[in-house]
Amino acid sequence: MHELSMAQGIINAVIETAENNNATEVTEIGIEIGRLAMINPEQLKFMLGVLVENTIVEDAVIKIEEIPVEIECPDCGFKGEADLDDKDHYAPVVECPKCENKRISILNGKDCIVKNIVIEKPDD
Ligand SMILES: [Zn+2]
């Protein structure tokens, strides 16, 4: 499943970053998901919850933010947030909100990234 490999990648990256910073615990993870990243946020959150068990990320608060899709329309010149039929997370239809053109350039909203993590360090 797509969300599982995505979740695994996120957790691996977070643990690596945490270890590189001598963290004892990760307390918060901020994740941004583009609406076109083909990721179901609920599923991702569930997978992350399973994968963090028995790691230093176990007690982290996971914050997932959905990022709107930004497009540029070659027909009418519209640039900005797209209309998105996202009832189905896996096959959203993107079109220009002005002229309903579907052959648009997508500028933003395709990625899933770890925006920030908050770690605890040992007292020194
Ligand atoms: Zn247009």
mmCIF file of N, CA and C and ligand atoms in Angstrom:
data_model
loop_
_atom_site.group_PDB
_atom_site.id
_atom_site.type_symbol
_atom_site.label_atom_id
_atom_site.label_comp_id
_atom_site.label_asym_id
_atom_site.label_seq_id
_atom_site.Cartn_x
_atom_site.Cartn_y
_atom_site.Cartn_z
ATOM 1 N N MET A 1 0.838 -1.205 0.000
ATOM 2 C CA MET A 1 0.000 0.000 0.000
ATOM 3 C C MET A 1 0.872 1.254 0.000
ATOM 4 N N HIS A 2 0.456 2.227 -0.750
ATOM 5 C CA HIS A 2 1.228 3.453 -0.929
ATOM 6 C C HIS A 2 1.535 4.154 0.390
ATOM 7 N N GLU A 3 0.509 4.287 1.241
ATOM 8 C CA GLU A 3 0.698 4.990 2.503
ATOM 9 C C GLU A 3 1.729 4.301 3.393
ATOM 10 N N LEU A 4 1.784 2.972 3.318
ATOM 11 C CA LEU A 4 2.711 2.240 4.180
ATOM 12 C C LEU A 4 4.158 2.569 3.827
ATOM 13 N N SER A 5 4.490 2.527 2.531
ATOM 14 C CA SER A 5 5.869 2.826 2.154
ATOM 15 C C SER A 5 6.198 4.291 2.421
ATOM 16 N N MET A 6 5.208 5.153 2.224
ATOM 17 C CA MET A 6 5.404 6.567 2.523
ATOM 18 C C MET A 6 5.667 6.773 4.024
ATOM 19 N N ALA A 7 4.853 6.104 4.841
ATOM 20 C CA ALA A 7 4.990 6.212 6.293
ATOM 21 C C ALA A 7 6.349 5.672 6.746
ATOM 22 N N GLN A 8 6.753 4.563 6.159
ATOM 23 C CA GLN A 8 8.040 3.975 6.509
ATOM 24 C C GLN A 8 9.184 4.935 6.180
ATOM 25 N N GLY A 9 9.102 5.560 5.021
ATOM 26 C CA GLY A 9 10.120 6.524 4.614
ATOM 27 C C GLY A 9 10.190 7.708 5.564
ATOM 28 N N ILE A 10 9.016 8.183 5.980
ATOM 29 C CA ILE A 10 8.956 9.323 6.897
ATOM 30 C C ILE A 10 9.590 8.959 8.237
ATOM 31 N N ILE A 11 9.191 7.815 8.772
ATOM 32 C CA ILE A 11 9.710 7.401 10.084
ATOM 33 C C ILE A 11 11.221 7.187 10.030
ATOM 34 N N ASN A 12 11.694 6.546 8.961
ATOM 35 C CA ASN A 12 13.138 6.343 8.810
ATOM 36 C C ASN A 12 13.887 7.676 8.813
ATOM 37 N N ALA A 13 13.363 8.632 8.064
ATOM 38 C CA ALA A 13 14.010 9.941 7.971
ATOM 39 C C ALA A 13 13.997 10.658 9.314
ATOM 40 N N VAL A 14 12.865 10.554 10.022
ATOM 41 C CA VAL A 14 12.739 11.226 11.320
ATOM 42 C C VAL A 14 13.701 10.615 12.336
ATOM 43 N N ILE A 15 13.764 9.282 12.366
ATOM 44 C CA ILE A 15 14.653 8.618 13.321
ATOM 45 C C ILE A 15 16.116 8.945 13.014
ATOM 46 N N GLU A 16 16.444 8.960 11.737
ATOM 47 C CA GLU A 16 17.823 9.277 11.356
ATOM 48 C C GLU A 16 18.196 10.694 11.796
ATOM 49 N N THR A 17 17.292 11.636 11.520
ATOM 50 C CA THR A 17 17.540 13.024 11.928
ATOM 51 C C THR A 17 17.671 13.131 13.441
ATOM 52 N N ALA A 18 16.775 12.460 14.140
ATOM 53 C CA ALA A 18 16.786 12.501 15.602
ATOM 54 C C ALA A 18 18.094 11.933 16.147
ATOM 55 N N GLU A 19 18.521 10.812 15.595
ATOM 56 C CA GLU A 19 19.757 10.179 16.080
ATOM 57 C C GLU A 19 20.975 11.042 15.767
ATOM 58 N N ASN A 20 20.956 11.665 14.604
ATOM 59 C CA ASN A 20 22.071 12.552 14.252
ATOM 60 C C ASN A 20 22.164 13.750 15.194
ATOM 61 N N ASN A 21 21.043 14.051 15.844
ATOM 62 C CA ASN A 21 21.032 15.180 16.771
ATOM 63 C C ASN A 21 21.048 14.737 18.230
ATOM 64 N N ASN A 22 21.424 13.491 18.458
ATOM 65 C CA ASN A 22 21.504 12.916 19.803
ATOM 66 C C ASN A 22 20.205 13.040 20.588
ATOM 67 N N ALA A 23 19.104 12.914 19.902
ATOM 68 C CA ALA A 23 17.812 13.049 20.577
ATOM 69 C C ALA A 23 17.526 11.824 21.447
ATOM 70 N N THR A 24 16.847 12.058 22.545
ATOM 71 C CA THR A 24 16.384 10.945 23.372
ATOM 72 C C THR A 24 14.951 10.587 23.002
ATOM 73 N N GLU A 25 14.261 11.557 22.428
ATOM 74 C CA GLU A 25 12.862 11.351 22.105
ATOM 75 C C GLU A 25 12.426 12.356 21.048
ATOM 76 N N VAL A 26 11.512 11.923 20.189
ATOM 77 C CA VAL A 26 10.898 12.865 19.251
ATOM 78 C C VAL A 26 9.514 13.191 19.803
ATOM 79 N N THR A 27 9.221 14.478 19.978
ATOM 80 C CA THR A 27 7.945 14.850 20.599
ATOM 81 C C THR A 27 6.903 15.327 19.593
ATOM 82 N N GLU A 28 7.358 15.733 18.422
ATOM 83 C CA GLU A 28 6.393 16.225 17.439
ATOM 84 C C GLU A 28 6.932 16.049 16.017
ATOM 85 N N ILE A 29 6.051 15.676 15.112
ATOM 86 C CA ILE A 29 6.409 15.598 13.692
ATOM 87 C C ILE A 29 5.361 16.382 12.912
ATOM 88 N N GLY A 30 5.816 17.285 12.072
ATOM 89 C CA GLY A 30 4.902 18.036 11.207
ATOM 90 C C GLY A 30 5.058 17.553 9.774
ATOM 91 N N ILE A 31 3.965 17.134 9.177
ATOM 92 C CA ILE A 31 4.009 16.601 7.815
ATOM 93 C C ILE A 31 3.074 17.395 6.921
ATOM 94 N N GLU A 32 3.545 17.705 5.739
ATOM 95 C CA GLU A 32 2.692 18.367 4.754
ATOM 96 C C GLU A 32 2.395 17.399 3.617
ATOM 97 N N ILE A 33 1.121 17.295 3.288
ATOM 98 C CA ILE A 33 0.728 16.436 2.169
ATOM 99 C C ILE A 33 0.034 17.274 1.115
ATOM 100 N N GLY A 34 0.596 17.279 -0.071
ATOM 101 C CA GLY A 34 -0.079 17.938 -1.182
ATOM 102 C C GLY A 34 -1.343 17.172 -1.516
ATOM 103 N N ARG A 35 -2.369 17.906 -1.956
ATOM 104 C CA ARG A 35 -3.636 17.221 -2.254
ATOM 105 C C ARG A 35 -3.503 16.267 -3.429
ATOM 106 N N LEU A 36 -2.427 16.408 -4.188
ATOM 107 C CA LEU A 36 -2.207 15.497 -5.314
ATOM 108 C C LEU A 36 -1.121 14.461 -5.026
ATOM 109 N N ALA A 37 -0.729 14.336 -3.776
ATOM 110 C CA ALA A 37 0.338 13.380 -3.450
ATOM 111 C C ALA A 37 -0.177 11.943 -3.435
ATOM 112 N N MET A 38 -1.462 11.776 -3.682
ATOM 113 C CA MET A 38 -2.085 10.449 -3.683
ATOM 114 C C MET A 38 -1.938 9.763 -2.327
ATOM 115 N N ILE A 39 -2.032 10.567 -1.289
ATOM 116 C CA ILE A 39 -1.918 10.038 0.064
ATOM 117 C C ILE A 39 -3.207 10.350 0.801
ATOM 118 N N ASN A 40 -3.758 9.358 1.445
ATOM 119 C CA ASN A 40 -4.905 9.571 2.312
ATOM 120 C C ASN A 40 -4.374 9.892 3.706
ATOM 121 N N PRO A 41 -4.613 11.127 4.199
ATOM 122 C CA PRO A 41 -4.020 11.543 5.478
ATOM 123 C C PRO A 41 -4.401 10.626 6.642
ATOM 124 N N GLU A 42 -5.642 10.172 6.655
ATOM 125 C CA GLU A 42 -6.082 9.300 7.744
ATOM 126 C C GLU A 42 -5.310 7.987 7.742
ATOM 127 N N GLN A 43 -5.150 7.442 6.527
ATOM 128 C CA GLN A 43 -4.403 6.189 6.379
ATOM 129 C C GLN A 43 -2.956 6.384 6.794
ATOM 130 N N LEU A 44 -2.376 7.495 6.346
ATOM 131 C CA LEU A 44 -0.974 7.769 6.653
ATOM 132 C C LEU A 44 -0.775 7.874 8.160
ATOM 133 N N LYS A 45 -1.693 8.582 8.802
ATOM 134 C CA LYS A 45 -1.583 8.772 10.242
ATOM 135 C C LYS A 45 -1.677 7.431 10.977
ATOM 136 N N PHE A 46 -2.574 6.603 10.503
ATOM 137 C CA PHE A 46 -2.730 5.273 11.090
ATOM 138 C C PHE A 46 -1.436 4.457 10.950
ATOM 139 N N MET A 47 -0.872 4.459 9.740
ATOM 140 C CA MET A 47 0.365 3.710 9.479
ATOM 141 C C MET A 47 1.503 4.227 10.349
ATOM 142 N N LEU A 48 1.593 5.545 10.448
ATOM 143 C CA LEU A 48 2.654 6.138 11.265
ATOM 144 C C LEU A 48 2.510 5.694 12.716
ATOM 145 N N GLY A 49 1.266 5.668 13.182
ATOM 146 C CA GLY A 49 1.010 5.249 14.554
ATOM 147 C C GLY A 49 1.473 3.828 14.823
ATOM 148 N N VAL A 50 1.345 2.983 13.821
ATOM 149 C CA VAL A 50 1.784 1.588 13.965
ATOM 150 C C VAL A 50 3.314 1.508 13.933
ATOM 151 N N LEU A 51 3.908 2.243 13.005
ATOM 152 C CA LEU A 51 5.351 2.133 12.780
ATOM 153 C C LEU A 51 6.202 2.741 13.888
ATOM 154 N N VAL A 52 5.649 3.707 14.616
ATOM 155 C CA VAL A 52 6.458 4.366 15.653
ATOM 156 C C VAL A 52 6.569 3.536 16.928
ATOM 157 N N GLU A 53 5.790 2.474 17.031
ATOM 158 C CA GLU A 53 5.835 1.662 18.247
ATOM 159 C C GLU A 53 7.247 1.165 18.517
ATOM 160 N N ASN A 54 7.656 1.301 19.773
ATOM 161 C CA ASN A 54 8.981 0.858 20.216
ATOM 162 C C ASN A 54 10.145 1.586 19.536
ATOM 163 N N THR A 55 9.896 2.812 19.096
ATOM 164 C CA THR A 55 10.991 3.657 18.602
ATOM 165 C C THR A 55 11.007 4.928 19.446
ATOM 166 N N ILE A 56 12.026 5.775 19.214
ATOM 167 C CA ILE A 56 12.072 7.037 19.967
ATOM 168 C C ILE A 56 11.015 8.024 19.487
ATOM 169 N N VAL A 57 10.276 7.617 18.468
ATOM 170 C CA VAL A 57 9.207 8.478 17.945
ATOM 171 C C VAL A 57 7.846 8.101 18.555
ATOM 172 N N GLU A 58 7.870 7.081 19.403
ATOM 173 C CA GLU A 58 6.626 6.480 19.892
ATOM 174 C C GLU A 58 5.615 7.482 20.455
ATOM 175 N N ASP A 59 6.089 8.484 21.210
ATOM 176 C CA ASP A 59 5.155 9.406 21.866
ATOM 177 C C ASP A 59 4.990 10.725 21.121
ATOM 178 N N ALA A 60 5.491 10.790 19.913
ATOM 179 C CA ALA A 60 5.420 12.051 19.167
ATOM 180 C C ALA A 60 3.991 12.384 18.760
ATOM 181 N N VAL A 61 3.689 13.677 18.791
ATOM 182 C CA VAL A 61 2.425 14.162 18.242
ATOM 183 C C VAL A 61 2.625 14.320 16.738
ATOM 184 N N ILE A 62 1.762 13.695 15.968
ATOM 185 C CA ILE A 62 1.913 13.764 14.511
ATOM 186 C C ILE A 62 0.894 14.729 13.941
ATOM 187 N N LYS A 63 1.402 15.803 13.349
ATOM 188 C CA LYS A 63 0.518 16.818 12.769
ATOM 189 C C LYS A 63 0.597 16.744 11.255
ATOM 190 N N ILE A 64 -0.546 16.515 10.653
ATOM 191 C CA ILE A 64 -0.583 16.414 9.198
ATOM 192 C C ILE A 64 -1.377 17.575 8.625
ATOM 193 N N GLU A 65 -0.757 18.277 7.707
ATOM 194 C CA GLU A 65 -1.404 19.427 7.102
ATOM 195 C C GLU A 65 -1.545 19.178 5.607
ATOM 196 N N GLU A 66 -2.728 19.434 5.087
ATOM 197 C CA GLU A 66 -2.924 19.258 3.650
ATOM 198 C C GLU A 66 -2.675 20.571 2.918
ATOM 199 N N ILE A 67 -1.888 20.474 1.876
ATOM 200 C CA ILE A 67 -1.478 21.654 1.110
ATOM 201 C C ILE A 67 -2.345 21.754 -0.145
ATOM 202 N N PRO A 68 -2.893 22.941 -0.411
ATOM 203 C CA PRO A 68 -3.720 23.075 -1.613
ATOM 204 C C PRO A 68 -2.894 22.938 -2.887
ATOM 205 N N VAL A 69 -3.589 22.667 -3.959
ATOM 206 C CA VAL A 69 -2.928 22.505 -5.258
ATOM 207 C C VAL A 69 -2.884 23.863 -5.969
ATOM 208 N N GLU A 70 -1.703 24.225 -6.396
ATOM 209 C CA GLU A 70 -1.567 25.458 -7.163
ATOM 210 C C GLU A 70 -1.276 25.121 -8.620
ATOM 211 N N ILE A 71 -1.961 25.816 -9.481
ATOM 212 C CA ILE A 71 -1.820 25.526 -10.908
ATOM 213 C C ILE A 71 -1.574 26.787 -11.720
ATOM 214 N N GLU A 72 -1.155 26.560 -12.933
ATOM 215 C CA GLU A 72 -1.074 27.651 -13.902
ATOM 216 C C GLU A 72 -1.781 27.162 -15.155
ATOM 217 N N CYS A 73 -2.687 27.989 -15.671
ATOM 218 C CA CYS A 73 -3.464 27.592 -16.836
ATOM 219 C C CYS A 73 -2.906 28.252 -18.094
ATOM 220 N N PRO A 74 -2.502 27.444 -19.055
ATOM 221 C CA PRO A 74 -1.936 28.014 -20.280
ATOM 222 C C PRO A 74 -2.988 28.700 -21.163
ATOM 223 N N ASP A 75 -4.252 28.366 -20.964
ATOM 224 C CA ASP A 75 -5.306 28.933 -21.815
ATOM 225 C C ASP A 75 -5.708 30.340 -21.391
ATOM 226 N N CYS A 76 -6.071 30.490 -20.096
ATOM 227 C CA CYS A 76 -6.581 31.792 -19.659
ATOM 228 C C CYS A 76 -5.576 32.550 -18.793
ATOM 229 N N GLY A 77 -4.459 31.905 -18.463
ATOM 230 C CA GLY A 77 -3.428 32.588 -17.695
ATOM 231 C C GLY A 77 -3.647 32.573 -16.192
ATOM 232 N N PHE A 78 -4.681 31.862 -15.734
ATOM 233 C CA PHE A 78 -4.935 31.793 -14.302
ATOM 234 C C PHE A 78 -3.767 31.137 -13.576
ATOM 235 N N LYS A 79 -3.420 31.723 -12.429
ATOM 236 C CA LYS A 79 -2.367 31.132 -11.607
ATOM 237 C C LYS A 79 -2.815 31.196 -10.155
ATOM 238 N N GLY A 80 -2.886 30.049 -9.509
ATOM 239 C CA GLY A 80 -3.320 30.055 -8.119
ATOM 240 C C GLY A 80 -3.892 28.717 -7.719
ATOM 241 N N GLU A 81 -4.753 28.757 -6.695
ATOM 242 C CA GLU A 81 -5.303 27.532 -6.152
ATOM 243 C C GLU A 81 -6.325 26.904 -7.110
ATOM 244 N N ALA A 82 -6.207 25.612 -7.299
ATOM 245 C CA ALA A 82 -7.076 24.935 -8.258
ATOM 246 C C ALA A 82 -8.344 24.435 -7.609
ATOM 247 N N ASP A 83 -9.353 24.280 -8.434
ATOM 248 C CA ASP A 83 -10.539 23.549 -8.003
ATOM 249 C C ASP A 83 -10.185 22.085 -8.023
ATOM 250 N N LEU A 84 -10.581 21.394 -6.970
ATOM 251 C CA LEU A 84 -10.175 20.008 -6.885
ATOM 252 C C LEU A 84 -11.342 19.156 -6.422
ATOM 253 N N ASP A 85 -11.679 18.218 -7.241
ATOM 254 C CA ASP A 85 -12.673 17.244 -6.834
ATOM 255 C C ASP A 85 -11.924 16.136 -6.117
ATOM 256 N N ASP A 86 -11.900 16.225 -4.796
ATOM 257 C CA ASP A 86 -11.041 15.288 -4.069
ATOM 258 C C ASP A 86 -11.855 14.339 -3.196
ATOM 259 N N LYS A 87 -13.040 14.025 -3.648
ATOM 260 C CA LYS A 87 -13.793 13.004 -2.919
ATOM 261 C C LYS A 87 -13.015 11.699 -2.942
ATOM 262 N N ASP A 88 -12.329 11.475 -4.033
ATOM 263 C CA ASP A 88 -11.463 10.316 -4.115
ATOM 264 C C ASP A 88 -10.012 10.783 -4.031
ATOM 265 N N HIS A 89 -9.354 10.444 -2.917
ATOM 266 C CA HIS A 89 -7.979 10.887 -2.708
ATOM 267 C C HIS A 89 -7.016 10.327 -3.745
ATOM 268 N N TYR A 90 -7.392 9.242 -4.376
ATOM 269 C CA TYR A 90 -6.447 8.588 -5.266
ATOM 270 C C TYR A 90 -6.554 9.061 -6.716
ATOM 271 N N ALA A 91 -7.667 9.664 -7.057
ATOM 272 C CA ALA A 91 -7.800 10.119 -8.438
ATOM 273 C C ALA A 91 -8.508 11.466 -8.505
ATOM 274 N N PRO A 92 -7.907 12.475 -7.876
ATOM 275 C CA PRO A 92 -8.556 13.787 -7.917
ATOM 276 C C PRO A 92 -8.489 14.380 -9.317
ATOM 277 N N VAL A 93 -9.530 15.123 -9.668
ATOM 278 C CA VAL A 93 -9.549 15.801 -10.960
ATOM 279 C C VAL A 93 -9.205 17.266 -10.723
ATOM 280 N N VAL A 94 -8.190 17.716 -11.413
ATOM 281 C CA VAL A 94 -7.771 19.104 -11.257
ATOM 282 C C VAL A 94 -8.133 19.870 -12.514
ATOM 283 N N GLU A 95 -8.753 21.033 -12.303
ATOM 284 C CA GLU A 95 -9.034 21.862 -13.468
ATOM 285 C C GLU A 95 -8.914 23.335 -13.114
ATOM 286 N N CYS A 96 -8.795 24.139 -14.148
ATOM 287 C CA CYS A 96 -8.699 25.580 -13.961
ATOM 288 C C CYS A 96 -10.049 26.101 -13.455
ATOM 289 N N PRO A 97 -10.053 26.870 -12.334
ATOM 290 C CA PRO A 97 -11.337 27.366 -11.802
ATOM 291 C C PRO A 97 -11.966 28.427 -12.706
ATOM 292 N N LYS A 98 -11.210 28.991 -13.603
ATOM 293 C CA LYS A 98 -11.754 30.041 -14.475
ATOM 294 C C LYS A 98 -12.365 29.476 -15.748
ATOM 295 N N CYS A 99 -11.605 28.605 -16.436
ATOM 296 C CA CYS A 99 -12.076 28.168 -17.748
ATOM 297 C C CYS A 99 -12.290 26.652 -17.826
ATOM 298 N N GLU A 100 -12.127 25.979 -16.691
ATOM 299 C CA GLU A 100 -12.368 24.538 -16.601
ATOM 300 C C GLU A 100 -11.435 23.704 -17.476
ATOM 301 N N ASN A 101 -10.361 24.296 -17.896
ATOM 302 C CA ASN A 101 -9.337 23.575 -18.642
ATOM 303 C C ASN A 101 -8.691 22.530 -17.730
ATOM 304 N N LYS A 102 -8.532 21.314 -18.222
ATOM 305 C CA LYS A 102 -7.905 20.281 -17.415
ATOM 306 C C LYS A 102 -6.435 20.068 -17.780
ATOM 307 N N ARG A 103 -6.012 20.711 -18.867
ATOM 308 C CA ARG A 103 -4.611 20.549 -19.266
ATOM 309 C C ARG A 103 -3.785 21.695 -18.695
ATOM 310 N N ILE A 104 -3.623 21.672 -17.379
ATOM 311 C CA ILE A 104 -2.959 22.771 -16.687
ATOM 312 C C ILE A 104 -1.601 22.309 -16.140
ATOM 313 N N SER A 105 -0.751 23.261 -15.803
ATOM 314 C CA SER A 105 0.519 22.928 -15.157
ATOM 315 C C SER A 105 0.326 22.960 -13.651
ATOM 316 N N ILE A 106 0.825 21.938 -12.983
ATOM 317 C CA ILE A 106 0.715 21.891 -11.531
ATOM 318 C C ILE A 106 2.002 22.426 -10.906
ATOM 319 N N LEU A 107 1.843 23.497 -10.126
ATOM 320 C CA LEU A 107 3.017 24.156 -9.555
ATOM 321 C C LEU A 107 3.339 23.625 -8.167
ATOM 322 N N ASN A 108 2.299 23.211 -7.446
ATOM 323 C CA ASN A 108 2.494 22.818 -6.060
ATOM 324 C C ASN A 108 1.388 21.855 -5.648
ATOM 325 N N GLY A 109 1.698 20.964 -4.711
ATOM 326 C CA GLY A 109 0.652 20.101 -4.189
ATOM 327 C C GLY A 109 0.828 18.637 -4.534
ATOM 328 N N LYS A 110 2.002 18.278 -5.078
ATOM 329 C CA LYS A 110 2.208 16.881 -5.450
ATOM 330 C C LYS A 110 3.079 16.125 -4.436
ATOM 331 N N ASP A 111 3.623 16.858 -3.461
ATOM 332 C CA ASP A 111 4.617 16.241 -2.588
ATOM 333 C C ASP A 111 4.093 15.929 -1.195
ATOM 334 N N CYS A 112 4.788 15.019 -0.576
ATOM 335 C CA CYS A 112 4.543 14.720 0.839
ATOM 336 C C CYS A 112 5.874 14.902 1.544
ATOM 337 N N ILE A 113 5.954 15.887 2.433
ATOM 338 C CA ILE A 113 7.248 16.173 3.064
ATOM 339 C C ILE A 113 7.143 16.277 4.578
ATOM 340 N N VAL A 114 8.261 15.978 5.237
ATOM 341 C CA VAL A 114 8.367 16.226 6.669
ATOM 342 C C VAL A 114 8.797 17.676 6.822
ATOM 343 N N LYS A 115 7.897 18.484 7.381
ATOM 344 C CA LYS A 115 8.163 19.916 7.483
ATOM 345 C C LYS A 115 9.060 20.227 8.676
ATOM 346 N N ASN A 116 8.769 19.602 9.791
ATOM 347 C CA ASN A 116 9.598 19.839 10.977
ATOM 348 C C ASN A 116 9.476 18.682 11.962
ATOM 349 N N ILE A 117 10.499 18.516 12.770
ATOM 350 C CA ILE A 117 10.377 17.590 13.890
ATOM 351 C C ILE A 117 10.881 18.289 15.150
ATOM 352 N N VAL A 118 10.299 17.925 16.284
ATOM 353 C CA VAL A 118 10.729 18.485 17.568
ATOM 354 C C VAL A 118 11.305 17.350 18.385
ATOM 355 N N ILE A 119 12.514 17.543 18.897
ATOM 356 C CA ILE A 119 13.177 16.464 19.644
ATOM 357 C C ILE A 119 13.523 16.883 21.066
ATOM 358 N N GLU A 120 13.672 15.882 21.921
ATOM 359 C CA GLU A 120 14.166 16.076 23.268
ATOM 360 C C GLU A 120 15.629 15.666 23.278
ATOM 361 N N LYS A 121 16.444 16.464 23.919
ATOM 362 C CA LYS A 121 17.850 16.099 24.065
ATOM 363 C C LYS A 121 18.139 15.800 25.538
ATOM 364 N N PRO A 122 19.168 14.984 25.775
ATOM 365 C CA PRO A 122 19.505 14.713 27.181
ATOM 366 C C PRO A 122 19.969 16.012 27.857
ATOM 367 N N ASP A 123 19.682 16.162 29.136
ATOM 368 C CA ASP A 123 20.150 17.348 29.871
ATOM 369 C C ASP A 123 21.669 17.323 29.970
ATOM 370 N N ASP A 124 22.255 18.475 29.729
ATOM 371 C CA ASP A 124 23.727 18.489 29.880
ATOM 372 C C ASP A 124 24.176 19.560 30.860
HETATM 373 ZN ZN ZN B 1 -7.927 28.588 -17.406
#
